[in-house]
Every structure is written in C-alpha cells, then in structure tokens.
Phi, psi and omega in degrees: 000320179298322180294325179295315180296322180295318179294321180296317179296323179293321179293320179296321180296318179296318180298318179296321180293330181279326187262327186258313189289337181278350180262101182281139179292149177297138186298335181246013180097154182262083180206165178287136177282134179226148179263146182207163174279122185272083180211144186294329182226150180271352181239124176241124181260130175250123177270116188260119176264162178297331180274359183290150176232304184226163172204163184209133178225144182231155176207174177214164176261156181211166174228153181295325180227158184304142178277148183283331179219165181303135179246115179274136184234150176227119176252135180216157169288142185223102182296333183295342182274356178298317180299322179294319177299312181298320181293319184285323185255001178067033181254175173231055184281154175252156176294134176295123181303147185298339181289349184256002182206165169209144178256118182252133180081021181295331173269102184224187180200163171252120184291152178304133181084000182249169177237010188217140176268171170291163181290143169254132185242132175253117181253130178252141181214163180056033185294335178296342180266354181287135177284099185278003174290338176255150176273131180242148178223144177237103175278128174241121188233156175280097185293317182209150176222117188281115172079018179209149179284156180249136174282106189299326183289348179230042183262336190228141171249143177243120174262116184255125182250116181242148174294141184232158171287173178292317177242127185242345179209146179221166176265140177253110180275065179272172176052044175061031179274159178199173181248121183258148180230018184295340180277344182241318182265064184250006181081352182254318180295142179300328183293337183284343185296331182294345182254011179250156177065034183276117176259349169227140190210142165226131175238136182224151173202144175249118188230155168228098184284144175284180181302339181301338180295343179265003180254153181302149178123150180282136173236128187260134174272296175190161177130197181239129179303131176076006182229289179216111191212138170251119181220167179245123179077166179182180179302127177084358180258159174297152183303329184251024182270122181288139178224141180241132177251130179228148184284143179255161181289342181258016177094154181077196181225157177245139182263140179231132177193164174224123186298327186268340187244336184265059183246132182254120181285162175271143172060029175228139177292126185227127178265127180245132176221140178230129174242148179218129174247104186298313183297320181278347181066031185245135174234135177231133177246130178244138172237118184055039175081357180255144180292122177255339181200138178212108183230133178241177178080017180269162179246094184262162170243167181301147184260131181235097179266354182266007178216152183288158177247124180273135178271186183296339179264005179082009179278133181274131177246123183260165172294133176220160168249120178086015183203145172203147173064296184201166178299151184103354180243026180286165186290315186061068179178178179269150186210149175196177174050051175272129185220150171229130180241152173261024176225161173271112179282146179281165178299319179297317179296320180293311184292333184273351184226050180291321192263342174188157171222163175290123180302340180267011181300141179297131178091350180278114185251346174207138184210109178247105184282332186061043180248014182297318178078353179201158178081183185236014177252132178253115187281142171276111187288348182284344185089001179284347172085011180272071180280145178256160181232131180292142179294327177217167183309133185277146168262129179252139183237129176283135180222178174218097183239140004287148177288141179266143180291144178301146179292123182296338180272000000 
C-alpha cells in the first residue's frame, strides 16, 4: 500500500509539471487592456478671482499595459454631461460658455508599445469677465478610442469654476516656524542685488497674530536683525507693540515705535506697511492703511536686504520672514502678501492694495503671496527668483479675504 501511494504522488507531480509549469503568466497580467484618463480625481476646481485672466490644466490618457498598435483618441467638451455632474454632486452648475476655453491636443494617440498619450491641455481665458455668481462646469470626455475599450469610471474630467475671494489660502507660522532666504539672499547670487542699495523703501505684510502676540517676548514679522527689521515688542515695550529698526549713517540701527498707535491686535487680520526715504530721513508706519507713526529728520543709510549683516560677534544674520536673531522670536501667526518695493508708496497706494498687487508693478522687487497652499517653498512672484524655504513643514489655512462684515439685518 505504501508503494502505491508513493507512485501516485510521483504521477501527480509529473502531471503538474506538464500542465502548470509550462504555462508562463502574462508579464502585465491576464486581463483586457482599457484606456483611461490618468488623474487622481475626476473633478478639478478653479477658484476664479475678479483679477483672473487665464488658467491652464493638462492631463493624459493611459493603459495598464502597452498597446499592440497605435490607438487614436478624441477628447472633447461635452455639454450633455453637465446634467450628470449636477445629479451626482447635487449642484446646479451651468456649462462654461465656449468663449472661455479651448481644448488643445484633443486628437491624440497612444503609440504602439506605449502606455501613455501626449498631454491634452485645457486653456481658460478672459476669466475676469465670467459671471462668478453662477457655478460653471466644463466636462471634457474621451469621445472615442479606436480599437480599445474605455474604462467608464475614468472617461471624463469635470473642471468646476467657482467665484473666489482675493485671498483663499495663507501660511500659518505655528510651532516656531519661519521662512528662510539664506540660500538666495546671501549677497552673492545675482538675484539678491535687487534688494541692495535701497534709498527708498516700502515693506508690507498682512498678518493675523495668535494670542501669543499679547504675551511678553519679541515676535518677528520680517527683515534682518540689527539692520532693517519689522518686529513686535522689545525691552520696555508692550507685548503687542510694533517696532521698526532702520540703519543709520553712523552705524547700527535706530528703533521707531509709538506706544499708543503701533499696537497689533490678536486674531485679527492686520496690514503692516513701513516706508523709508533715506535722503529725506523720513520713516512712516501704517497699520491697516492709517498712519501710526511719521518721523522725519533722521540720518539713514542705504538698506541692503539682499546680503547678511554681521553682528559684533561675527555672526551673519540673513533676511527672514517670521524670524530674527535666534529661536524664540518667531511670529506665531498667519501671514501673506509680503512685499518689498524700491520706492516709497503713498498712503493711498498702500490702503488700496492690501490684498494683492500686480507682480509686474513698477518698483516691486520682491513679492511673496503665500498662496501656494501646499509644500514648503514660498515663491517670489516678481520673477526675480528669491524664493523662501520654510524651516519645518508648513501648515496652510483656507481663508476668504477680504472678510465681509456681518449683515446688520
């Protein structure tokens, strides 16, 4: 009996080797190949501001495994899918009028042996003329695919256009975080030159300080320690008293503040602006567009924010946003719309452009909007390339600025 079982097991082993081991699995799996839009989400929302003009989004089609022959694809806008979008998402959107968009590269293909098509680009234009009181949607769908099945669940993209506030996201410099510029504003990079030798200057920032602004200790808005700096509080000052440091012609820096007018509230959006005319010896501080301090007759020297300032111990201090001198002096609050100009802005210009300015404005040499909403790099919107880097991962906060006053009724 034992010999019989041994023979049976041996026969089974031979049979398995003949039937199973000779059949090699397909390298990409044994399934039907299907084409689909390779994007993480089928809905992309565009926040349209009154100042908006254009926008552009791209995508491509893909297959799980290489196609055996060229697959021709056609992508088109499809108004008939608006009703499907509304039904699925519970919206009452309208089709985006054809005058506001164009689909480029909609006739594309996946080459034989490939798994990816060329990019299809949807360009939006004249968005500032769009009536954002209504919700608009643009469905772009894979109309046809030659010789291959389509994955229906990934056949269509919906571009949703909603009216937006001027500012929709800001950075929260919590947990002692700040933005460093030592890699670009080091006095060596060509990009740093635009911030040196400034004899006329305007610095601006829009901040919402946390409760910490009411506690003792220095909180820094931006600048360079011992040279040109906007900070909150100092020895002998109220915890929330704004102070400005500017360089003098005889070396060192001079501090400017007013105990009764230079006060920064907690948990309120506050616009801070400082102007300096070196030749005239005049410094003006504005809070929310109103003059908080105006002093003339000073002896200033040219301002250099593009290079470090060495202190008495030989330590180099660089331009930062939300940091100066040493840890413990961070801002602790939300921030956006940081700007540096090589001109003295008027009170009217400052008060009228709290929430945004044209990056191409004359005299604007650095502009950090803090509107990225993701990542740890803060882009210089002027194109001068002086991007900042967060010391630690940033927290981003959604906002809607300017805030509207509550309805009195």
